[in-house]
PDB file of C-alpha atoms in Angstrom:
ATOM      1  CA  UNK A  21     -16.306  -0.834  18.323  1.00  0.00           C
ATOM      2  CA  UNK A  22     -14.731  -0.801  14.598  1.00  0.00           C
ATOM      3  CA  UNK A  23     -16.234  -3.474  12.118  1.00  0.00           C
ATOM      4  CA  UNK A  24     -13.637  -5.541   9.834  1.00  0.00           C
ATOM      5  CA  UNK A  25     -14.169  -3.684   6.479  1.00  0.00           C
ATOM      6  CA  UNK A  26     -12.106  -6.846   4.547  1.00  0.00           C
ATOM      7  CA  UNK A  27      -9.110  -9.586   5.258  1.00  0.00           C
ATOM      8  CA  UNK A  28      -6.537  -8.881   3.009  1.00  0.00           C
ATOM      9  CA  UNK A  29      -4.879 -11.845   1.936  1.00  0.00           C
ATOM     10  CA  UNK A  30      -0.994 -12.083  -0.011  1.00  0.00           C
ATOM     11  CA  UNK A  31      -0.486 -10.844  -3.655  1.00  0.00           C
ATOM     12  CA  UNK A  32       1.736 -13.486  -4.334  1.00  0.00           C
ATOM     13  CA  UNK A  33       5.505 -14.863  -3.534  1.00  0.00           C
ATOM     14  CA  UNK A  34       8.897 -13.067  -4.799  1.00  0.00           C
ATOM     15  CA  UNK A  35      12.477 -13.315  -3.651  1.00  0.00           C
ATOM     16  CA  UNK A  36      14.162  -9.942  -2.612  1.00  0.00           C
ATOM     17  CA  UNK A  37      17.640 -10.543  -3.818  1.00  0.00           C
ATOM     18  CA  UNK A  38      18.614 -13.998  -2.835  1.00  0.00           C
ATOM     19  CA  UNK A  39      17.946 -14.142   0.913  1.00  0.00           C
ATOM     20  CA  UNK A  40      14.287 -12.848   1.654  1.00  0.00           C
ATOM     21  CA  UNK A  41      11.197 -14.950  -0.187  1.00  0.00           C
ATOM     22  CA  UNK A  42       8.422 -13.098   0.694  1.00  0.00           C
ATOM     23  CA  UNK A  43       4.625 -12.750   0.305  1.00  0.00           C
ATOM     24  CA  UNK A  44       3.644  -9.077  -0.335  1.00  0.00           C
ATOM     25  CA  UNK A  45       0.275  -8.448   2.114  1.00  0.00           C
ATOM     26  CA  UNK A  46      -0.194  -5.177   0.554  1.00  0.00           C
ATOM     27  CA  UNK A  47       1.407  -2.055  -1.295  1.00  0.00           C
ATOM     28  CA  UNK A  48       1.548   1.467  -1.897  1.00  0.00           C
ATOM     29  CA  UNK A  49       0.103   0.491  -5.699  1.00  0.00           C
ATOM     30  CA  UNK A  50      -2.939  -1.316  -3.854  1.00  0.00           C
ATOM     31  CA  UNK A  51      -5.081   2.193  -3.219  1.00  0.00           C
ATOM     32  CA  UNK A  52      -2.417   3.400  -0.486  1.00  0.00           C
ATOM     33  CA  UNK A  53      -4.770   5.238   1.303  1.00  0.00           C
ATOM     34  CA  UNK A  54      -6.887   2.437   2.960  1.00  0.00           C
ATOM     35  CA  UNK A  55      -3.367   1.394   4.729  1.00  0.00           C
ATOM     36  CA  UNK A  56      -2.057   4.737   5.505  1.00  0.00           C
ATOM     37  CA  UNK A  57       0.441   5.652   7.663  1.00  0.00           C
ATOM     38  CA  UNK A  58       1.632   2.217   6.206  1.00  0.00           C
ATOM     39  CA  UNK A  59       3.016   1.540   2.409  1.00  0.00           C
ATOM     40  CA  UNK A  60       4.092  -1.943   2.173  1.00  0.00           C
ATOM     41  CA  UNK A  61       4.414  -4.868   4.165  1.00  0.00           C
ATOM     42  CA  UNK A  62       6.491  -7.993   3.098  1.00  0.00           C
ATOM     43  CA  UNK A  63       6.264 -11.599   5.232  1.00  0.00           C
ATOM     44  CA  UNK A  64       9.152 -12.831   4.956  1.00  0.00           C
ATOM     45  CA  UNK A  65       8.981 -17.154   5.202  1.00  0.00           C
ATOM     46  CA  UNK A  66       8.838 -19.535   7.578  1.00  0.00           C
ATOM     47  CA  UNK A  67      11.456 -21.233   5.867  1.00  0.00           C
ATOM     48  CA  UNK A  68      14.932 -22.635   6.386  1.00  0.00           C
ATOM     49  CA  UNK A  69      18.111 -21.738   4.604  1.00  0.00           C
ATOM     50  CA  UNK A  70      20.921 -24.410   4.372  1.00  0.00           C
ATOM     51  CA  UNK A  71      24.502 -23.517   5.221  1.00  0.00           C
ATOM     52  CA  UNK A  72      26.618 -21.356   2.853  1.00  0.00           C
ATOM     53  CA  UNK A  73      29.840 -19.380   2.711  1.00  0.00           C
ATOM     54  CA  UNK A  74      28.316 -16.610   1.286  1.00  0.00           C
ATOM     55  CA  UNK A  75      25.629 -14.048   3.196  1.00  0.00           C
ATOM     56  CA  UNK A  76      22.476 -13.929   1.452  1.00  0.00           C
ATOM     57  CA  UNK A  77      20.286 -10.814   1.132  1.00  0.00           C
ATOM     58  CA  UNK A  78      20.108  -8.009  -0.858  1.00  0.00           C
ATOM     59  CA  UNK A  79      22.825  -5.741  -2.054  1.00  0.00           C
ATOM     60  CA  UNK A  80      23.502  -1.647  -1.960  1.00  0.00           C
ATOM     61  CA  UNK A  81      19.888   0.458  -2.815  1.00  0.00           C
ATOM     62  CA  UNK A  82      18.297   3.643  -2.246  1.00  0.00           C
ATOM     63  CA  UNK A  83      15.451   4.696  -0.855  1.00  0.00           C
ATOM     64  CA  UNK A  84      14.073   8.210  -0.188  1.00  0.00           C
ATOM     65  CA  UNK A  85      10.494   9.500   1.896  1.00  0.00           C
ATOM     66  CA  UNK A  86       9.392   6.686   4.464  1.00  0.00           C
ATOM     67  CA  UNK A  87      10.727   4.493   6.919  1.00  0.00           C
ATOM     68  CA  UNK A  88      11.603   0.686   7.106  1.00  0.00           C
ATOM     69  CA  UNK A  89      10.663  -1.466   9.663  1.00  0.00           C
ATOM     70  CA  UNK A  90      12.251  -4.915   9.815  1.00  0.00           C
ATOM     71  CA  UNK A  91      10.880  -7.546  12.273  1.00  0.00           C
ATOM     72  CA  UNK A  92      12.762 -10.843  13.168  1.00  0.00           C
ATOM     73  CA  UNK A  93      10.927 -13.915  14.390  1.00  0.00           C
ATOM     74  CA  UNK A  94      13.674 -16.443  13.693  1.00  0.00           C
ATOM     75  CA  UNK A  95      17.235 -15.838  12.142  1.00  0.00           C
ATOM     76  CA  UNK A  96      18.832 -12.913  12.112  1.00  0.00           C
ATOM     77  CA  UNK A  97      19.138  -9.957   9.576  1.00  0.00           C
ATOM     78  CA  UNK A  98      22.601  -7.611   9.386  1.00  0.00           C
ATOM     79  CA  UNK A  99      22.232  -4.093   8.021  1.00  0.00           C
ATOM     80  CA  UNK A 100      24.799  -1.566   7.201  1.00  0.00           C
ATOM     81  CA  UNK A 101      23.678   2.137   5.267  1.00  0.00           C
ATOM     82  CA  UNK A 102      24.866   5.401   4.519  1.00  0.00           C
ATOM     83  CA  UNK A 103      24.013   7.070   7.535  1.00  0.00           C
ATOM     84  CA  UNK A 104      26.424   5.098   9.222  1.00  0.00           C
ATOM     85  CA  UNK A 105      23.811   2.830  10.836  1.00  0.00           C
ATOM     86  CA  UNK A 106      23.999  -0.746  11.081  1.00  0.00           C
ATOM     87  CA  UNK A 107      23.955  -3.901  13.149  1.00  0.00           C
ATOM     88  CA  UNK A 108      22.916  -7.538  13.303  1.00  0.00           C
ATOM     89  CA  UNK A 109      19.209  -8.164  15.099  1.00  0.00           C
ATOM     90  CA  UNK A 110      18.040 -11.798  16.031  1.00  0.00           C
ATOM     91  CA  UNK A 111      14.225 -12.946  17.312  1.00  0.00           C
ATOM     92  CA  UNK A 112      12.268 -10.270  18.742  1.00  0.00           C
ATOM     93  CA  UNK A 113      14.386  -7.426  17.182  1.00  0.00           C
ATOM     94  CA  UNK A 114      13.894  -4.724  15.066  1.00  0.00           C
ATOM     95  CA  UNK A 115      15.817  -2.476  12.804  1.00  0.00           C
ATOM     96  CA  UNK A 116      13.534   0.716  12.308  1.00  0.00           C
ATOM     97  CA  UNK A 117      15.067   2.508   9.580  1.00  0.00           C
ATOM     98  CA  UNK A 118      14.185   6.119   8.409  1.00  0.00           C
ATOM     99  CA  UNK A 119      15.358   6.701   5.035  1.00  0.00           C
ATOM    100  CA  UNK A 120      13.379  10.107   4.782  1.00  0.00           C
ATOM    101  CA  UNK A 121      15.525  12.409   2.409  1.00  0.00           C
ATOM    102  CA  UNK A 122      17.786   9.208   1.110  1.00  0.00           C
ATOM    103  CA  UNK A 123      19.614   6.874   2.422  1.00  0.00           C
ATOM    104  CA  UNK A 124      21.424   3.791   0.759  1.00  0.00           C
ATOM    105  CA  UNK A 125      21.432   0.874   2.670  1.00  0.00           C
ATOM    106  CA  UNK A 126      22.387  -3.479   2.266  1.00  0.00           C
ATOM    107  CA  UNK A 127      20.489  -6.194   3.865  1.00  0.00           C
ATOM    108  CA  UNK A 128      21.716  -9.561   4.712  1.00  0.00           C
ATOM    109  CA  UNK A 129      21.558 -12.867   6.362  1.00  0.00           C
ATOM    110  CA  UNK A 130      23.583 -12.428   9.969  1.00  0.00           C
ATOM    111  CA  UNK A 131      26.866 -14.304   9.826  1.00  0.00           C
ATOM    112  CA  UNK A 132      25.943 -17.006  11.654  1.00  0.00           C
ATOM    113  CA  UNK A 133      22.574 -17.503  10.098  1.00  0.00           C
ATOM    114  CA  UNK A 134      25.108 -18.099   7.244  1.00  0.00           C
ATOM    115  CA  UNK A 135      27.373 -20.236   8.256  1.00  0.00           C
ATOM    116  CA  UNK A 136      25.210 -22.071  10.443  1.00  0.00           C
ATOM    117  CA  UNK A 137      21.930 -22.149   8.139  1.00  0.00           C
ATOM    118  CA  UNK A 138      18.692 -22.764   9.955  1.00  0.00           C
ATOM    119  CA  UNK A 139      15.133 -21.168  10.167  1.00  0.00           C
ATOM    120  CA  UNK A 140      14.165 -18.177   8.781  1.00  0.00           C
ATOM    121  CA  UNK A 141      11.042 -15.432   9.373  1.00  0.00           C
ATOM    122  CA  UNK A 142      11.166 -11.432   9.557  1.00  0.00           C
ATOM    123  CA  UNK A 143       8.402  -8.902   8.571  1.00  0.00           C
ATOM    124  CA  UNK A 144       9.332  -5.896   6.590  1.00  0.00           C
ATOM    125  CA  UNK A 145       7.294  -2.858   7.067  1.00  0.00           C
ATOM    126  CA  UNK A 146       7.536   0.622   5.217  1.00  0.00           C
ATOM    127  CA  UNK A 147       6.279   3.652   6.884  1.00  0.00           C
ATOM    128  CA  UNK A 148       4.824   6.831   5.451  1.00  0.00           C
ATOM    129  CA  UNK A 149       6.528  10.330   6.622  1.00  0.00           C
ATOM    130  CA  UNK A 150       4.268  12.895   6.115  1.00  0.00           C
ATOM    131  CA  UNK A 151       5.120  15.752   3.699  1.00  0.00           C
ATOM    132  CA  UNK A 152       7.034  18.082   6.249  1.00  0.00           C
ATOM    133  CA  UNK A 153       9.292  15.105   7.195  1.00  0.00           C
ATOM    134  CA  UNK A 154      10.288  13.272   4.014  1.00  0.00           C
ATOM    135  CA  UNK A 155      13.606  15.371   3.685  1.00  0.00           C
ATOM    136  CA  UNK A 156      14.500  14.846   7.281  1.00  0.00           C
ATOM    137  CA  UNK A 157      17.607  13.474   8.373  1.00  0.00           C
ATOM    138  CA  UNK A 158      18.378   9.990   7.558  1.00  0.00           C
ATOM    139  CA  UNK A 159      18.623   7.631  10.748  1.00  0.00           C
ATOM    140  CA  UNK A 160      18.598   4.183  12.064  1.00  0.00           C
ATOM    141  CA  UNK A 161      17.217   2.589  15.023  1.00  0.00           C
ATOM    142  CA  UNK A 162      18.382  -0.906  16.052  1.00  0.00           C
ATOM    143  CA  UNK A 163      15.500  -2.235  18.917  1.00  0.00           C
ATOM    144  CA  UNK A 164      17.138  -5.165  20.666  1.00  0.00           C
ATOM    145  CA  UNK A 165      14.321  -7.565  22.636  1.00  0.00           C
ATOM    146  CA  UNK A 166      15.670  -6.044  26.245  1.00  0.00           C
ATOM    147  CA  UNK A 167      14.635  -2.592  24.904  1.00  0.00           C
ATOM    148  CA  UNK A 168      10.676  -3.491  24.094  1.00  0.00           C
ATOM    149  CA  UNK A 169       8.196  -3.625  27.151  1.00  0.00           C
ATOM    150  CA  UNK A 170       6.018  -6.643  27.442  1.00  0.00           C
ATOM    151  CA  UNK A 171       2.222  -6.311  28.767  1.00  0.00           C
ATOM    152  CA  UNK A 172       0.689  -9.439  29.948  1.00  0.00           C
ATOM    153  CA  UNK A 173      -3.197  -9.012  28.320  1.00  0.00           C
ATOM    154  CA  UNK A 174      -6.021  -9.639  31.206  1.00  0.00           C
ATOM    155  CA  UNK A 175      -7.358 -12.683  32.022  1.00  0.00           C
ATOM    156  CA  UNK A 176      -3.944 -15.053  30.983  1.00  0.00           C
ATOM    157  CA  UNK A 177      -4.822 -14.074  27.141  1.00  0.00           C
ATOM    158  CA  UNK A 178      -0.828 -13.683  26.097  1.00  0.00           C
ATOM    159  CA  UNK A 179       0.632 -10.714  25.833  1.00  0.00           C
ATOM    160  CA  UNK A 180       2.051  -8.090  23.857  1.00  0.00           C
ATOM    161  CA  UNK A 181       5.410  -6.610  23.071  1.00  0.00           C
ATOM    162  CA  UNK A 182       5.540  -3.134  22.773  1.00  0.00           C
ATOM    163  CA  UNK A 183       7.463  -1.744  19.263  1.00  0.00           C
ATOM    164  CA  UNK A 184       6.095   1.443  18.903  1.00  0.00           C
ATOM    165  CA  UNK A 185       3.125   3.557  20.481  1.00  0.00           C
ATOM    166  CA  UNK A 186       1.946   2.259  24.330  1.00  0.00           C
ATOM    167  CA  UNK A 187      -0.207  -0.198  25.939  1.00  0.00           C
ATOM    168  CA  UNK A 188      -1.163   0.105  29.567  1.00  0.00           C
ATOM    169  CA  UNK A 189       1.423   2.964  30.007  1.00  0.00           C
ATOM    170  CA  UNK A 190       4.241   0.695  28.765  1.00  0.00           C
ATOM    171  CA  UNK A 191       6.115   3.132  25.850  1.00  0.00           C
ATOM    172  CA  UNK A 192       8.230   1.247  22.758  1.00  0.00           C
ATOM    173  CA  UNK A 193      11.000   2.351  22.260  1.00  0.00           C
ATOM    174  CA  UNK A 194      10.596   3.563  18.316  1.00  0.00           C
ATOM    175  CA  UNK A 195      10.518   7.143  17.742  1.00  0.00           C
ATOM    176  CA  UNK A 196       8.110   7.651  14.503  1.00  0.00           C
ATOM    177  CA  UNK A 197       6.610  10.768  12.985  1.00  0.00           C
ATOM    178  CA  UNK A 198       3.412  10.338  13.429  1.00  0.00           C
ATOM    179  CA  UNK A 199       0.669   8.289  15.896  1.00  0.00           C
ATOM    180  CA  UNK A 200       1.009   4.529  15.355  1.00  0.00           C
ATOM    181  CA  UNK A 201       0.808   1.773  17.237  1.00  0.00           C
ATOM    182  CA  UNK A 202       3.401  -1.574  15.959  1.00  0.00           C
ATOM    183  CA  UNK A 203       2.887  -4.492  18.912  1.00  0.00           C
ATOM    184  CA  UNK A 204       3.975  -8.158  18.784  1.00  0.00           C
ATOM    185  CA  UNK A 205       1.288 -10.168  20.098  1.00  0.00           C
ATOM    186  CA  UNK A 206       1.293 -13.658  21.236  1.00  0.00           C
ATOM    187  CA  UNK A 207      -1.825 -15.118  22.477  1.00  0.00           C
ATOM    188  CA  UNK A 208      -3.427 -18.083  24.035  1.00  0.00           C
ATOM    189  CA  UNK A 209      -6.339 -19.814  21.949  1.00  0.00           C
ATOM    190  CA  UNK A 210      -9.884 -20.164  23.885  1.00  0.00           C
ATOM    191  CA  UNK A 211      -9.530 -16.625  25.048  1.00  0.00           C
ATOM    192  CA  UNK A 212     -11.672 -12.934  23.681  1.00  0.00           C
ATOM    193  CA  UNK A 213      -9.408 -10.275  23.630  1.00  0.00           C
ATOM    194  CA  UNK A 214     -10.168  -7.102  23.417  1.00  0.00           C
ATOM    195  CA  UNK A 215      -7.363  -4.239  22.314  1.00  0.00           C
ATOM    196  CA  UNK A 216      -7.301  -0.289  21.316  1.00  0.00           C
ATOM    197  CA  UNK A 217      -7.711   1.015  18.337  1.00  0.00           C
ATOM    198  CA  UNK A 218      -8.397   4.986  18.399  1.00  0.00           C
ATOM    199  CA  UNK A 219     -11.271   6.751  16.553  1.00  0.00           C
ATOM    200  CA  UNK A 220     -10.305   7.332  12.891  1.00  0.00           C
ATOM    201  CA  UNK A 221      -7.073   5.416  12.602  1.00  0.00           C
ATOM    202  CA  UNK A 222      -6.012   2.526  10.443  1.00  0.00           C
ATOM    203  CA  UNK A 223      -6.257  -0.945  12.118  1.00  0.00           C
ATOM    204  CA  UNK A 224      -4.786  -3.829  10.106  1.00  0.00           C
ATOM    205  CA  UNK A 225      -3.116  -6.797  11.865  1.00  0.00           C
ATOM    206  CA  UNK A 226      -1.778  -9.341  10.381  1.00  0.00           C
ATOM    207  CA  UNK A 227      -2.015 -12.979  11.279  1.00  0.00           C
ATOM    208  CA  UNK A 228       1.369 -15.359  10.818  1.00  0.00           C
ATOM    209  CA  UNK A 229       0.443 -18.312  12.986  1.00  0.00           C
ATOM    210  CA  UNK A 230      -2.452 -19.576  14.172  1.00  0.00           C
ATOM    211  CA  UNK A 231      -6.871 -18.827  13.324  1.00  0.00           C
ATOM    212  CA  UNK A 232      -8.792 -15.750  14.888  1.00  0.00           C
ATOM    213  CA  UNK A 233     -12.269 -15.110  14.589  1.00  0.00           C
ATOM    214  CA  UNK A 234     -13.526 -12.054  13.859  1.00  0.00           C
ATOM    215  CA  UNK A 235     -16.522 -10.349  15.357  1.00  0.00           C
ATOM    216  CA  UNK A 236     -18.553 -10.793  12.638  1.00  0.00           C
ATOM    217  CA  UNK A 237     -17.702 -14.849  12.602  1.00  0.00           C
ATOM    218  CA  UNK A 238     -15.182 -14.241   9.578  1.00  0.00           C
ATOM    219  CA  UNK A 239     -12.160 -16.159  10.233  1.00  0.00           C
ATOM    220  CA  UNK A 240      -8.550 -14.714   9.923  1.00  0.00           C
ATOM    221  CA  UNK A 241      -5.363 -17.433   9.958  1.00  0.00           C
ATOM    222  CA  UNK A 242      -1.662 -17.438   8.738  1.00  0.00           C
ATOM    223  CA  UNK A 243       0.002 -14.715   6.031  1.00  0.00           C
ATOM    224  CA  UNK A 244      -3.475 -13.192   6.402  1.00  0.00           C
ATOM    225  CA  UNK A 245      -4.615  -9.338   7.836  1.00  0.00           C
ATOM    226  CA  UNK A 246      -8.210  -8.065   8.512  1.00  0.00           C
ATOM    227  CA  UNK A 247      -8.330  -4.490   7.873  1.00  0.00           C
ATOM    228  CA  UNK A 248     -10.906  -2.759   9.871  1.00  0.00           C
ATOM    229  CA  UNK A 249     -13.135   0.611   9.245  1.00  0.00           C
ATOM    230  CA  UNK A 250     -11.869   3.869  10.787  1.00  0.00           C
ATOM    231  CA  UNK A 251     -15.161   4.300  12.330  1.00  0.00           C
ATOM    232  CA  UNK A 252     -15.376   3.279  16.151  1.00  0.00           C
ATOM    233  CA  UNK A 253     -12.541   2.398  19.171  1.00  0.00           C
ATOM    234  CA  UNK A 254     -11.351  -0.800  19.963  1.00  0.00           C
ATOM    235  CA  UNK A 255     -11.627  -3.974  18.189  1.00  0.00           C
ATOM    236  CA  UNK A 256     -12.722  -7.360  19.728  1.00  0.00           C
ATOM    237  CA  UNK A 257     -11.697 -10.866  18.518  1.00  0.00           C
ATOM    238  CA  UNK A 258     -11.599 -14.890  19.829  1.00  0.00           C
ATOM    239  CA  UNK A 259      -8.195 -16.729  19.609  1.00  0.00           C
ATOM    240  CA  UNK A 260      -8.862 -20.087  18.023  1.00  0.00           C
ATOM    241  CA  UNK A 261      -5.674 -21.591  17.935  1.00  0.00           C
ATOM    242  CA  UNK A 262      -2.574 -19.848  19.426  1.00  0.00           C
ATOM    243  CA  UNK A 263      -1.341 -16.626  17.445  1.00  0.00           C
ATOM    244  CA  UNK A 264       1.421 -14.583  16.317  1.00  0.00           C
ATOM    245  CA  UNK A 265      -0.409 -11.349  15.306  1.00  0.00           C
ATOM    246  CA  UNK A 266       1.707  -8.270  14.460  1.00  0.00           C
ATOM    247  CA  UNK A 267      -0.788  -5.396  15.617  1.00  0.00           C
ATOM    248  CA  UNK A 268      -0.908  -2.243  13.252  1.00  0.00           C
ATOM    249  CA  UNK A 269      -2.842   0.764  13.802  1.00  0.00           C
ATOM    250  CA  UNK A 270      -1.790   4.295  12.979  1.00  0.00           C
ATOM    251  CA  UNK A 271      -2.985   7.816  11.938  1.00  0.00           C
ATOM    252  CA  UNK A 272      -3.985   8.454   8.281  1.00  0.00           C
ATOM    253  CA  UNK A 273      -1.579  10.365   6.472  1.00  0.00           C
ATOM    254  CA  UNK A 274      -4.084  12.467   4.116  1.00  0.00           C
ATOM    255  CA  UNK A 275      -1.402  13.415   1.034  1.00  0.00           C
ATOM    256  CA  UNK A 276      -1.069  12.023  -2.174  1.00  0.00           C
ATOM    257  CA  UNK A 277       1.161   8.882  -2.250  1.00  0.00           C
ATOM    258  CA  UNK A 278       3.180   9.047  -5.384  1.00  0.00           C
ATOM    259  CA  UNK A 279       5.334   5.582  -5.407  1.00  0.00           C
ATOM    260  CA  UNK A 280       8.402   4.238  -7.788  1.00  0.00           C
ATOM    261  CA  UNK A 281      10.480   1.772  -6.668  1.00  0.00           C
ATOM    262  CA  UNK A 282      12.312   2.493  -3.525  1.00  0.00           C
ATOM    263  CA  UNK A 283      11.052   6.356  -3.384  1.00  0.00           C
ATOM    264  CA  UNK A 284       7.595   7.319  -1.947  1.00  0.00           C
ATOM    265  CA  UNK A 285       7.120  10.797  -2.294  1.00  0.00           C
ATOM    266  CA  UNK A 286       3.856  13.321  -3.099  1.00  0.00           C
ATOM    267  CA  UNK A 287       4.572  14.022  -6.804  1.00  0.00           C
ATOM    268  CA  UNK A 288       5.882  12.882  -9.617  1.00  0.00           C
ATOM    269  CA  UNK A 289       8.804  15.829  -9.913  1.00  0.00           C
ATOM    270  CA  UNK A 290       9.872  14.674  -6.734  1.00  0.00           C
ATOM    271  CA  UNK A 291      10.376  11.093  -7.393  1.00  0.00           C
ATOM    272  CA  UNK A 292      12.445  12.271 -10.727  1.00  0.00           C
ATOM    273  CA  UNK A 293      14.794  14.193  -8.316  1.00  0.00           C
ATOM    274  CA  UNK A 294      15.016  11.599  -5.824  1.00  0.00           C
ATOM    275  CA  UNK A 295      16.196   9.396  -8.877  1.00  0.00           C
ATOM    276  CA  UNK A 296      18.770  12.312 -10.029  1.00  0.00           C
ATOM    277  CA  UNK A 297      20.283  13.006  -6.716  1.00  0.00           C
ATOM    278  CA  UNK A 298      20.698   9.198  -5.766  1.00  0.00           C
ATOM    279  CA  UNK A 299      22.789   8.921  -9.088  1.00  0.00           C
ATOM    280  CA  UNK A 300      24.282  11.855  -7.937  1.00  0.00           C
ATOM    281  CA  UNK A 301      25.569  10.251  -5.016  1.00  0.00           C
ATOM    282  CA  UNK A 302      23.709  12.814  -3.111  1.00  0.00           C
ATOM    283  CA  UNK A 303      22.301  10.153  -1.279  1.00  0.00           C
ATOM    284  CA  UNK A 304      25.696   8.781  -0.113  1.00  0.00           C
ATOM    285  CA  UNK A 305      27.369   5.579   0.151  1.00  0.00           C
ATOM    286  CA  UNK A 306      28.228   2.848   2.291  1.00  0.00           C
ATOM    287  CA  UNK A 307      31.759   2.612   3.636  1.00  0.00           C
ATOM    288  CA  UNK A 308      33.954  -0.148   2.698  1.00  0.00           C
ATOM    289  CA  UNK A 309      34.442  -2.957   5.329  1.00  0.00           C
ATOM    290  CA  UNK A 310      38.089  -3.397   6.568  1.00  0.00           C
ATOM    291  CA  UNK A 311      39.469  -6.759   6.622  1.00  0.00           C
TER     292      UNK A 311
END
C-alpha cells in the first residue's frame, strides 16, 4: 500500500484573463518532478458569474510540449485553436488538448454561460509529453459525458467516471502518451474505499468538495491534494463527508522539465525556439469567425 508523502494545499488565487479565478494546486516551478507526468493544475472556482454581453475567458496564446486538460463541473467552457479544434463542453466534459509542437488556442465562457450567467467550476490540467513526443502533431479531443464510462465502486461507495486510463476493464476515452490514470470520483461519506495506484507511479488526487481521511489519520478536504510515495500499489482512504475527488496517477516522466510561460520543453535552447517560431507564426493561427 503507498503512504501519503504530503497534502499539497493552493499557492494562492489569480484570474486567467477575465473569466477563470483560479487557485494554482501546484506547478512545473514547484520541483516538477514529484508531480510528473503532470505540470500544472489550476481549480478553477466555485463561483458564479453574472450575466454579460461579452464572453469572458482568455484570449489567442501559444503553447508548445504538453497537453491541456480542461474539466467542467458547472458552466461551460468554448475553445477554438489552430489546429482547427474547438467546441463548447458543459458538466462532466472535457476538452483534452495536445499542444505538443505548438498550437495557439482561445478559451472562453460558453455562450450561454454568458448570456445567461450562473455557476461556475472547471479544473485545468497540463500534461507532460515525453521528449520523443513534444513535436508531435497538434490535436484536440473534445470528451462529451456520453463518451466516459462510469464504474459503480463496491459496496455502494460512489463511483467513478472514467477520463483516461481504466477501472474494472472500463477504458476512457483520452488517448495520452504515456500511462496515466485521470477519473472523476464521486463518493458516499461513511464508506473505505480502496482504489489502484501501480508500483512507481505518481498518485495525487485532489479534493474539491467534501473531507477524506487519510490512512495515516491526516485529513484531506476542499482545493486540497495528498500526494502519495511511489513506493507500494493501491491507496486506501475513509470518506467523511461526500466527495468530489479528481483521481491522478500516472508514470514518471524522468527528463528535465525546462518551463517558461506557456512552453514546457527539456532545455533552455528549445524554449528560445519555441518563442521564435510562435512569433514566426510557425505555430499558426486561429481562423476568423464568420458572421
Amino acid at each position: 500500500m503507498k503512504t501519503v508523502s504530503f497534502i499539497q494545499r493552493n499557492n494562492g488565487g489569480h484570474w486567467v484573463g477575465d473569466g477563470f479565478p483560479v487557485r494554482n494546486m501546484f506547478s512545473y516551478n514547484d520541483a516538477p518532478e514529484r508531480f510528473s507526468p503532470f505540470l500544472m493544475l489550476d481549480y478553477g472556482g466555485p463561483t458564479r458569474f453574472e450575466p454579460t454581453d461579452k464572453q469572458r475567458g482568455v484570449g489567442q496564446h501559444p503553447h508548445r510540449g504538453f497537453e491541456t486538460v480542461t474539466i467542467v463541473y458547472d458552466g461551460e467552457v468554448s475553445h477554438r485553436d489552430s489546429s482547427g479544434g474547438g467546441g463548447t463542453i458543459g458538466p462532466g466534459e472535457v476538452q483534452w488538448m495536445t499542444a505538443a509542437s505548438g498550437i495557439v488556442h482561445e478559451e472562453y465562457h460558453g455562450e450561454r454561460l454568458a448570456r445567461e450567467g450562473g455557476p461556475f467550476e472547471m479544473v485545468q490540467l497540463w500534461v507532460n509529453l515525453p521528449a520523443r513526443d513534444k513535436m508531435a502533431k497538434p490535436a484536440y479531443q473534445g470528451i462529451t459525458r456520453d463518451q466516459i464510462p462510469q464504474v459503480d465502486l463496491p459496496d455502494g461507495a460512489g463511483f467513478a467516471r472514467i477520463i483516461a486510463g481504466e477501472l474494472q476493464g472500463a477504458k476512457g476515452p483520452a488517448r495520452t502518451f504515456t500511462p496515466m490514470q485521470v477519473w472523476d470520483l464521486r463518493l458516499k461519506a461513511g464508506h473505505t474505499v480502496t482504489l489502484p495506484a501501480a508500483e512507481g507511479h505518481t498518485t495525487a488526487p485532489l479534493v474539491l468538495r467534501g473531507k477524506l481521511r487519510l490512512a495515516d489519520g491526516k485529513e484531506v478536504t476542499a482545493a486540497q491534494m495528498a500526494v502519495y510515495t511511489r513506493d507500494g500499489e493501491d491507496v486506501t482512504f475513509e470518506v467523511l463527508e461526500d466527495a468530489t475527488v479528481l483521481w491522478l496517477t500516472g508514470e514518471p516522466i524522468d527528463e528535465p522539465v525546462v518551463g517558461y510561460g506557456p512552453f514546457v520543453m527539456n532545455s533552455e535552447a528549445e524554449i528560445h525556439q519555441a518563442f521564435a517560431d510562435f512569433q514566426s507564426g510557425k505555430m499558426g493561427r486561429i481562423a476568423a469567425t464568420t458572421a
